[in-house]
mmCIF file with all atom_site columns, C-alpha atoms and ligand atoms in Angstrom:
data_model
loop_
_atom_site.group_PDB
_atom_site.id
_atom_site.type_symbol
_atom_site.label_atom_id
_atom_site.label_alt_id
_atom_site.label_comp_id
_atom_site.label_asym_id
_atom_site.label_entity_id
_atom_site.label_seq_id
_atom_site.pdbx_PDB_ins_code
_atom_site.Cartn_x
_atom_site.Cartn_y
_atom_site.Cartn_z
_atom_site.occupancy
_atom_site.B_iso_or_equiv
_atom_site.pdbx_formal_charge
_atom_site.auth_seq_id
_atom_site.auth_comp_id
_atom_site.auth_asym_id
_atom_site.auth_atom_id
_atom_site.pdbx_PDB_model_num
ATOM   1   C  CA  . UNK A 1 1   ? -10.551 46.731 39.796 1.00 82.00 ? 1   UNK A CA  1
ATOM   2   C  CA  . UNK A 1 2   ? -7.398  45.492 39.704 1.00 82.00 ? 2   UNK A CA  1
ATOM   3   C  CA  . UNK A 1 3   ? -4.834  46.794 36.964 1.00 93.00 ? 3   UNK A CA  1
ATOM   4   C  CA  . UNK A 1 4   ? -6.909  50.382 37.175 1.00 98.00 ? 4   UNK A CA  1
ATOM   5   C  CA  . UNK A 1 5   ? -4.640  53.467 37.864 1.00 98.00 ? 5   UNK A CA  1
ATOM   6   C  CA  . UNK A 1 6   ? -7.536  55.376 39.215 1.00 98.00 ? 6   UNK A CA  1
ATOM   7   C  CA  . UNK A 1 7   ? -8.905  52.399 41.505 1.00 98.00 ? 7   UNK A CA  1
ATOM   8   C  CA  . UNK A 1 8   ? -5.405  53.129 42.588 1.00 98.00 ? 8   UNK A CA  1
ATOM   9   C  CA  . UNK A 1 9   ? -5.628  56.690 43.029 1.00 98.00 ? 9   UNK A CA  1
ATOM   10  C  CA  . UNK A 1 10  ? -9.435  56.633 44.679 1.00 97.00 ? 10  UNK A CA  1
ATOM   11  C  CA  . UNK A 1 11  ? -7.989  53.720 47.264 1.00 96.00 ? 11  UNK A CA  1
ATOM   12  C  CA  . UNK A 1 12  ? -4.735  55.795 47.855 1.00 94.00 ? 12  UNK A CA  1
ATOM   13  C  CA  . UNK A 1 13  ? -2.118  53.818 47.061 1.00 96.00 ? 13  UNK A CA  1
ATOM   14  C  CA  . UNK A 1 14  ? -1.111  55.697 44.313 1.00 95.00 ? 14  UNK A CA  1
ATOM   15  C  CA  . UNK A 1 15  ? -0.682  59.146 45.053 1.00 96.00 ? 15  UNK A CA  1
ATOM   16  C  CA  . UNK A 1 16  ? -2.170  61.745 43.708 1.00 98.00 ? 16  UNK A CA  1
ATOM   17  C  CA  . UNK A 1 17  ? -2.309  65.764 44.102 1.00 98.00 ? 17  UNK A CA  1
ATOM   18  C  CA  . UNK A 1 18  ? -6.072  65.367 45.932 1.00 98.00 ? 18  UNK A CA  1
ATOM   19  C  CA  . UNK A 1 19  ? -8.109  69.093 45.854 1.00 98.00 ? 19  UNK A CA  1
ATOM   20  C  CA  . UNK A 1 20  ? -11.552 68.003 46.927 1.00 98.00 ? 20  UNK A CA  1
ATOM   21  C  CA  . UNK A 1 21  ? -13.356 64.920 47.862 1.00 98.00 ? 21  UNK A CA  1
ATOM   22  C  CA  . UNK A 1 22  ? -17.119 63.998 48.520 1.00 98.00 ? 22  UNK A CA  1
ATOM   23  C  CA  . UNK A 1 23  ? -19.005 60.953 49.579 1.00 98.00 ? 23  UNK A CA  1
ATOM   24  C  CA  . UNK A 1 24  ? -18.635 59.019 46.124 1.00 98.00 ? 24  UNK A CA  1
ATOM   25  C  CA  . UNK A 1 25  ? -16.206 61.420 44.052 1.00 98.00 ? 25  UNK A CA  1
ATOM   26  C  CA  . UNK A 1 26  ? -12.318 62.514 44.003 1.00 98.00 ? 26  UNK A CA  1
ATOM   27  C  CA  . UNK A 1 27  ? -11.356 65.314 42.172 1.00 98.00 ? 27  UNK A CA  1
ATOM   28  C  CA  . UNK A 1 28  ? -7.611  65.415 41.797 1.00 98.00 ? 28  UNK A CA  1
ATOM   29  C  CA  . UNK A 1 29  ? -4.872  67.271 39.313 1.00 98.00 ? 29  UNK A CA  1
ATOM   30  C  CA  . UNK A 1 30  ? -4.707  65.838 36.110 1.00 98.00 ? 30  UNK A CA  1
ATOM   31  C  CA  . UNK A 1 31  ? -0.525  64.458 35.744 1.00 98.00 ? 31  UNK A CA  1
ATOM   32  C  CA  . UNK A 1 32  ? -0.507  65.983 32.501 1.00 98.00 ? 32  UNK A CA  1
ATOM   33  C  CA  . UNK A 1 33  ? -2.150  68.960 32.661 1.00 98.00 ? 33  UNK A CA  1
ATOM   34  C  CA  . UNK A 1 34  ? -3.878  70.837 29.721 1.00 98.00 ? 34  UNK A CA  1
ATOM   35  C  CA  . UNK A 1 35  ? -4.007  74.290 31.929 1.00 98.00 ? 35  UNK A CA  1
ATOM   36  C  CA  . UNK A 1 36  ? -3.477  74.818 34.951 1.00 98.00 ? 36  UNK A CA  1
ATOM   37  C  CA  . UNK A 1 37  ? -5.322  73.565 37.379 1.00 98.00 ? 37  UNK A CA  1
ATOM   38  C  CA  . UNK A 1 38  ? -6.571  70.672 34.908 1.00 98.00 ? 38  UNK A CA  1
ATOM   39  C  CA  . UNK A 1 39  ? -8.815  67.875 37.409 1.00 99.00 ? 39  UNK A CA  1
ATOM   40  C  CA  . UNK A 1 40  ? -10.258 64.869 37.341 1.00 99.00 ? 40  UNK A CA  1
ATOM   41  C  CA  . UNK A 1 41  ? -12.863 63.604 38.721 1.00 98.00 ? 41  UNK A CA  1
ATOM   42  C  CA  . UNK A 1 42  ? -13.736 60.267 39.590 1.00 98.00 ? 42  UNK A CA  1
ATOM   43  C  CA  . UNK A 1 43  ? -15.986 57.602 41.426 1.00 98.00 ? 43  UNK A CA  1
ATOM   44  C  CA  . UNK A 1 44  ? -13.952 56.086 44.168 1.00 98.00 ? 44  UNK A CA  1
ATOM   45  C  CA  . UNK A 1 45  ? -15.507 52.440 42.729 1.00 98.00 ? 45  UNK A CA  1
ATOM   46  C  CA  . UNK A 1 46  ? -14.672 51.589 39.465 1.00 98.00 ? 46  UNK A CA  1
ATOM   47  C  CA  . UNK A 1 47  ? -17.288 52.232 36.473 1.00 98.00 ? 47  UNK A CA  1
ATOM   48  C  CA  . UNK A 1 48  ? -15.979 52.331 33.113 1.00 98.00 ? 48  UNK A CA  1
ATOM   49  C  CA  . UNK A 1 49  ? -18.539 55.044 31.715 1.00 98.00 ? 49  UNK A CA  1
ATOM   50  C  CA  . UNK A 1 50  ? -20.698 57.952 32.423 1.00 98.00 ? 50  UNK A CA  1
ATOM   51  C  CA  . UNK A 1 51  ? -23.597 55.922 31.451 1.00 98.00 ? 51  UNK A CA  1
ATOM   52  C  CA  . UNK A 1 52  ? -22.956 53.103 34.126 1.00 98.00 ? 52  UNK A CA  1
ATOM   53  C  CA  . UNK A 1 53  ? -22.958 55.163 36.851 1.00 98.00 ? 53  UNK A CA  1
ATOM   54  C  CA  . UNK A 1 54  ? -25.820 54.712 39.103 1.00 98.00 ? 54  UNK A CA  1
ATOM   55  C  CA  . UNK A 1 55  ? -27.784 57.398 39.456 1.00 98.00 ? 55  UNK A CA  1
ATOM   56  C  CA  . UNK A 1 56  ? -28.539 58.397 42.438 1.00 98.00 ? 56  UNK A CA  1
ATOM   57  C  CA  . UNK A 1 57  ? -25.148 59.537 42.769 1.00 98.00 ? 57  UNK A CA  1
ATOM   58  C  CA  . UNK A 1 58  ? -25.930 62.022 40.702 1.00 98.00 ? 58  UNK A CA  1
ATOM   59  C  CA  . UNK A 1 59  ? -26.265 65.150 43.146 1.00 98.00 ? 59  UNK A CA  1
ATOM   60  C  CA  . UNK A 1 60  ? -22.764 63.737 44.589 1.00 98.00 ? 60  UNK A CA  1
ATOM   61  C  CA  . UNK A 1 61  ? -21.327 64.539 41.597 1.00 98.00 ? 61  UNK A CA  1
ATOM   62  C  CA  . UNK A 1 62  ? -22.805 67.669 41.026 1.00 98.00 ? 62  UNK A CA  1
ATOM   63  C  CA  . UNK A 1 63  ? -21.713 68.860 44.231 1.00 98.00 ? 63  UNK A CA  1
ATOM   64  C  CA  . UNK A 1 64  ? -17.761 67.628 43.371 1.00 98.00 ? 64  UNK A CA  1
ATOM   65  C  CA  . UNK A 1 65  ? -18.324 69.127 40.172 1.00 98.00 ? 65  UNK A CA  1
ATOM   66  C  CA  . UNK A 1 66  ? -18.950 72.846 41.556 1.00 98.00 ? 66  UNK A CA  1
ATOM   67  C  CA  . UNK A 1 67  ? -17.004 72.666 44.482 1.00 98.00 ? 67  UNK A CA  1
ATOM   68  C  CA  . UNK A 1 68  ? -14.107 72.153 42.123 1.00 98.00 ? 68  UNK A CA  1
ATOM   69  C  CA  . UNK A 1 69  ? -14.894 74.541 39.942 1.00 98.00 ? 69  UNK A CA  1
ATOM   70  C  CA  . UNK A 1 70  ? -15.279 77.031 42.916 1.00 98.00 ? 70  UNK A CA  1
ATOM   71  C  CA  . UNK A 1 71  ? -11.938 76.023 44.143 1.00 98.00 ? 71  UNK A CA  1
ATOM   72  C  CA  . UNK A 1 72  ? -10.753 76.600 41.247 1.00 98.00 ? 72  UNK A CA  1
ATOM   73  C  CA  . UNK A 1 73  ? -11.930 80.069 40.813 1.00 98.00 ? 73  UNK A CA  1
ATOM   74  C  CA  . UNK A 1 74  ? -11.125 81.114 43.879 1.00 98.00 ? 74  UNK A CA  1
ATOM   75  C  CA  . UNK A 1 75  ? -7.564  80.529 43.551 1.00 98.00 ? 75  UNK A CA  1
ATOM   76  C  CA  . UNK A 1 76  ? -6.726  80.585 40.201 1.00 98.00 ? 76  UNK A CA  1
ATOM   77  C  CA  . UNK A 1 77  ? -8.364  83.464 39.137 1.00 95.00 ? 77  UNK A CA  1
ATOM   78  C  CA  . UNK A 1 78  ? -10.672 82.098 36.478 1.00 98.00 ? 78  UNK A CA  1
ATOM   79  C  CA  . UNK A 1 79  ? -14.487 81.469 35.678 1.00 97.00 ? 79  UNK A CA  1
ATOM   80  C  CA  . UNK A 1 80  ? -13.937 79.929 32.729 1.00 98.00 ? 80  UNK A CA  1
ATOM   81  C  CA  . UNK A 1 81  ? -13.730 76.174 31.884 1.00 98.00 ? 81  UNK A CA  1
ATOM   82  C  CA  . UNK A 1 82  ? -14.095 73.181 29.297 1.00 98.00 ? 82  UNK A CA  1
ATOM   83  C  CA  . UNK A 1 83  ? -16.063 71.092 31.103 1.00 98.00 ? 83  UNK A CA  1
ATOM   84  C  CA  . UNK A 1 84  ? -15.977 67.235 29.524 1.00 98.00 ? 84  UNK A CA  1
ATOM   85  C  CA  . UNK A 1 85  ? -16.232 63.138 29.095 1.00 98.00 ? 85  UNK A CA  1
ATOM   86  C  CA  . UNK A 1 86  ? -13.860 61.953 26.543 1.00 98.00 ? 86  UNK A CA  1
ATOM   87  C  CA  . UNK A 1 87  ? -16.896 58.387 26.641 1.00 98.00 ? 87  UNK A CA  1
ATOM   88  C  CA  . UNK A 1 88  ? -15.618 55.317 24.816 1.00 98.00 ? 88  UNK A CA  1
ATOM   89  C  CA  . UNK A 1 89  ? -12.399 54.735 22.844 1.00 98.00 ? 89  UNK A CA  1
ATOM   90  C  CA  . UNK A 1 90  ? -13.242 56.438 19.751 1.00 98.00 ? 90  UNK A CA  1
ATOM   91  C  CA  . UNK A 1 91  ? -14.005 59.557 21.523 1.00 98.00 ? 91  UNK A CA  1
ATOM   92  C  CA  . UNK A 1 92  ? -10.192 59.616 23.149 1.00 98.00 ? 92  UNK A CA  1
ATOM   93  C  CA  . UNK A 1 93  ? -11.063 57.145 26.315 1.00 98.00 ? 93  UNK A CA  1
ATOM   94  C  CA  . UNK A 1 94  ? -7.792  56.360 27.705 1.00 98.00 ? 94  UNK A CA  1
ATOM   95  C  CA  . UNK A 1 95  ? -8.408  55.382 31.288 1.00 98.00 ? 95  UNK A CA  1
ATOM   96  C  CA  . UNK A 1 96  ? -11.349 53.108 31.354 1.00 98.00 ? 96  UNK A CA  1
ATOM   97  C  CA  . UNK A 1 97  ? -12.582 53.931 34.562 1.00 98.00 ? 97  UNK A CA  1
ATOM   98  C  CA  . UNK A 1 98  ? -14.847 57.538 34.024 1.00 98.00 ? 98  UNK A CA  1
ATOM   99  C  CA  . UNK A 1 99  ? -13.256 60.685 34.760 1.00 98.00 ? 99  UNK A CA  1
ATOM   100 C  CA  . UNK A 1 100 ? -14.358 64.088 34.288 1.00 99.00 ? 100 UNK A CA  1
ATOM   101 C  CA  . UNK A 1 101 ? -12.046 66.772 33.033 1.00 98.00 ? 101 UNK A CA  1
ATOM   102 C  CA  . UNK A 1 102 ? -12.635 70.426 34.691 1.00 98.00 ? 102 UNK A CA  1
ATOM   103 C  CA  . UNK A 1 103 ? -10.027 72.121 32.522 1.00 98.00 ? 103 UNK A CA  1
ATOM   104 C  CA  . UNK A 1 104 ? -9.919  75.852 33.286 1.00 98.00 ? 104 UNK A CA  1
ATOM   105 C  CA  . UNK A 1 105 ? -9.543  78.311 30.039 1.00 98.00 ? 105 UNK A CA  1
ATOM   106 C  CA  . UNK A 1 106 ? -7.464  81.600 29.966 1.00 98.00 ? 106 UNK A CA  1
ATOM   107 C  CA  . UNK A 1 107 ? -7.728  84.189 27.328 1.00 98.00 ? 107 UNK A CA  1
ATOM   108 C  CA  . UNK A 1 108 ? -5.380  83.233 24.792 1.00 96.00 ? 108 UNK A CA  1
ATOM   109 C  CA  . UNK A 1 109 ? -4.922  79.835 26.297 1.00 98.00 ? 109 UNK A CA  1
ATOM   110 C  CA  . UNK A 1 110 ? -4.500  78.642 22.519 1.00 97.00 ? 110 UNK A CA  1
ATOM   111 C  CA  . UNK A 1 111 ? -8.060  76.086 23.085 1.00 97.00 ? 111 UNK A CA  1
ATOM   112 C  CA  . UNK A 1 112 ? -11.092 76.012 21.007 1.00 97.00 ? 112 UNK A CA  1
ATOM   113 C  CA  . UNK A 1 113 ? -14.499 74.798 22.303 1.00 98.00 ? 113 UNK A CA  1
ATOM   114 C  CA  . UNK A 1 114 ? -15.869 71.993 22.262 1.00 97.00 ? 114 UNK A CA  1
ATOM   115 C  CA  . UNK A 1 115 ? -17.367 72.649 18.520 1.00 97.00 ? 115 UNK A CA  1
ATOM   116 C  CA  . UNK A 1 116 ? -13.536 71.589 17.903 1.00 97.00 ? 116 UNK A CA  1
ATOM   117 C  CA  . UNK A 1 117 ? -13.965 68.380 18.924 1.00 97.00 ? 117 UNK A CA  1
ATOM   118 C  CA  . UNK A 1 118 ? -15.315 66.550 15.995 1.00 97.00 ? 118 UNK A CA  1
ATOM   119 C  CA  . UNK A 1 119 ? -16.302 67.718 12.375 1.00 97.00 ? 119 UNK A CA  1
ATOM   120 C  CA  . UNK A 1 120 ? -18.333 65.121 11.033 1.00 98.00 ? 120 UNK A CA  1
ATOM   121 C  CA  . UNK A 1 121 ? -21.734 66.544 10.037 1.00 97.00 ? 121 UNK A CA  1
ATOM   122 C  CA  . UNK A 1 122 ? -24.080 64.013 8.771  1.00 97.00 ? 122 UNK A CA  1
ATOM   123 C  CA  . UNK A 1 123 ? -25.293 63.057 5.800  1.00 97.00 ? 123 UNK A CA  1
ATOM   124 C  CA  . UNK A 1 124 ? -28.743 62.211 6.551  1.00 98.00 ? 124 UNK A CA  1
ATOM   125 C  CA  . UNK A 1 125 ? -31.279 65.705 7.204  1.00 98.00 ? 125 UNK A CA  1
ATOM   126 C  CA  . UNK A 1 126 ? -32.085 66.184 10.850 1.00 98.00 ? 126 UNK A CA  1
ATOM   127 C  CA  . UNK A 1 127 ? -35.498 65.027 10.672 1.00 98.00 ? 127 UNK A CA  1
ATOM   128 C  CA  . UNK A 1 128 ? -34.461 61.608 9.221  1.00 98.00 ? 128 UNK A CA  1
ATOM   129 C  CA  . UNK A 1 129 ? -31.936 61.336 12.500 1.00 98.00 ? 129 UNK A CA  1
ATOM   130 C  CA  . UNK A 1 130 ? -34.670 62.817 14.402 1.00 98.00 ? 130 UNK A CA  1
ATOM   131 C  CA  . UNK A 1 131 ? -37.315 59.978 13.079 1.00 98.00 ? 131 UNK A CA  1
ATOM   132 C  CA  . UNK A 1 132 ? -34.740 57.117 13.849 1.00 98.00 ? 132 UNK A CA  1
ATOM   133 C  CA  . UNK A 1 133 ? -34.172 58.181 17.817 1.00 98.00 ? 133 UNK A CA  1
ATOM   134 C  CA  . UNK A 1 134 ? -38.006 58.354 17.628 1.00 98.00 ? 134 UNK A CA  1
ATOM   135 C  CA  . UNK A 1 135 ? -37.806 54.351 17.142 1.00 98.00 ? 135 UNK A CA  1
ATOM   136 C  CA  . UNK A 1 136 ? -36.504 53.731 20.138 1.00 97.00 ? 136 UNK A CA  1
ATOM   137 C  CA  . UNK A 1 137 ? -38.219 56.136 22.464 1.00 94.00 ? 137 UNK A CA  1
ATOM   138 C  CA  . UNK A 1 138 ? -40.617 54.046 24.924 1.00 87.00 ? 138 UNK A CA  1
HETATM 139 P  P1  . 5GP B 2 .   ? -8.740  60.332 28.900 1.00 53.55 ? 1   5GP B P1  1
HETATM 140 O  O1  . 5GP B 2 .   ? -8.091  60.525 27.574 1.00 53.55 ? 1   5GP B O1  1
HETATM 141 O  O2  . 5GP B 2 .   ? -8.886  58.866 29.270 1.00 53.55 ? 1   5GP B O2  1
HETATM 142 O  O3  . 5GP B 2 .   ? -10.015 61.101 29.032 1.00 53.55 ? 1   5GP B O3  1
HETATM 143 O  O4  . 5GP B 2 .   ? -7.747  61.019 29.932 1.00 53.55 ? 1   5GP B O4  1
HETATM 144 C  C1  . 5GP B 2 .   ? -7.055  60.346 30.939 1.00 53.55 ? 1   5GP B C1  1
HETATM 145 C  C2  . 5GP B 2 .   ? -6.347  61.400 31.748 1.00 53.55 ? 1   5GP B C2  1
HETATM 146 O  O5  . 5GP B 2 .   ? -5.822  60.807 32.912 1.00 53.55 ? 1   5GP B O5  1
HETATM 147 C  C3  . 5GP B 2 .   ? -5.176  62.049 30.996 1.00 53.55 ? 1   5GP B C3  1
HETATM 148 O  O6  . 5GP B 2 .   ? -5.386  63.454 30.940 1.00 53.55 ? 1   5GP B O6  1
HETATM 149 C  C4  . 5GP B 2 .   ? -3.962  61.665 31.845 1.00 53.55 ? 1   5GP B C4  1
HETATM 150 O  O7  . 5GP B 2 .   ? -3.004  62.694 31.907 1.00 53.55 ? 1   5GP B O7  1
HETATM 151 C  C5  . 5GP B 2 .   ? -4.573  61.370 33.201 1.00 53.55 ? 1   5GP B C5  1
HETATM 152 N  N1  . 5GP B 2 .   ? -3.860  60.354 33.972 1.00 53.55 ? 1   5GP B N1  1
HETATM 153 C  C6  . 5GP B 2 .   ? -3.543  59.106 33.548 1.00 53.55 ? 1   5GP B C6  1
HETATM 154 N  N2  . 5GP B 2 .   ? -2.909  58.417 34.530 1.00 53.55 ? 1   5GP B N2  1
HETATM 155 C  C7  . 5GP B 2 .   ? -2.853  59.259 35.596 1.00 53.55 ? 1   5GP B C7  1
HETATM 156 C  C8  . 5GP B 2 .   ? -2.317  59.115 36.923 1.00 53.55 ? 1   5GP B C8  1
HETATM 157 O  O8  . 5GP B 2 .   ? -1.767  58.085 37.309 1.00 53.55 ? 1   5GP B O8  1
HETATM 158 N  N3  . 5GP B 2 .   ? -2.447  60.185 37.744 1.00 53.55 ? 1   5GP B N3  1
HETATM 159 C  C9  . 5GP B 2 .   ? -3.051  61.349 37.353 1.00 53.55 ? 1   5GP B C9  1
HETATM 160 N  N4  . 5GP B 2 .   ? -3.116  62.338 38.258 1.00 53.55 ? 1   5GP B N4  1
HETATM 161 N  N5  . 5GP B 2 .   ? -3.567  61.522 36.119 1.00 53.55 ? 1   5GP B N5  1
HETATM 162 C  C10 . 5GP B 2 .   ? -3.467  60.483 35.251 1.00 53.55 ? 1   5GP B C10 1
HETATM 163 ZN ZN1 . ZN  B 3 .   ? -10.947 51.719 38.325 1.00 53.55 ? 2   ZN  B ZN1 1
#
């Protein structure tokens, strides 16, 4: 897509600090890095969001996923990570083309977990949420 940093990045013509690469996936060093060792990965074609990607790609990903994470571990001495989608503006989607953030934690690294994310309980009781995905299930 045309305007799209990591269309850029996955097509190198933007460079990039690549650490691992499968059939369908890049996994590269974030620019501005949470930890060290911070990655991305990403679909070398362009789809906005986790939910549009196809998939079959899938076990692609999986594999990128762990082979970063072993790389990782391996070299930087950790076997602990935040593993995460920021999916769709409101829930801090900068770059819209997906990316997954491996972000590696250190003791005392200053980070939370993910519980820190949002805090936004609802006001409806679980089974009334529960009844309403119900709904919609085929
Ligand atoms: P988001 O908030 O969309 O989940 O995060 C986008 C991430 O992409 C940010 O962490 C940002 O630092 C990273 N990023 C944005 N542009 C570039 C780039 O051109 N190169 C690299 N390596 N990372 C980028
Ligand atoms: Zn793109």
């Amino acid at each position: 897509m045309n305007n799209c940093p990591f269309c850029q990045i996955a097509k190198k013509e933007i460079n990039s600090y690549i650490i691992a690469e499968s059939d369908n996936f890049l996994a590269f060093l974030d620019i501005h890095p949470h930890a060290p060792g911070h990655t991305l990965i990403i679909p070398k074609l362009h789809f906005e969001k986790f939910q549009d990607l196809p998939p079959d790609l899938g076990n692609d990903f999986l594999y990128l996923v762990q082979k970063t994470i072993s790389l990782i571990k391996k070299s930087l001495g950790t076997d602990n990570f935040t593993l995460g989608i920021n999916e769709g503006s409101i829930a801090g989607q900068v770059v819209k083309h997906f990316h997954f953030h491996v972000m590696p934690r250190f003791s005392n690294d200053q980070g939370h977990s993910l519980h820190a994310v949002v805090n936004n309980p609802p006001q409806e009781s679980l089974e009334e949420i529960y009844n309403k995905i119900r709904t919609v299930v085929d």
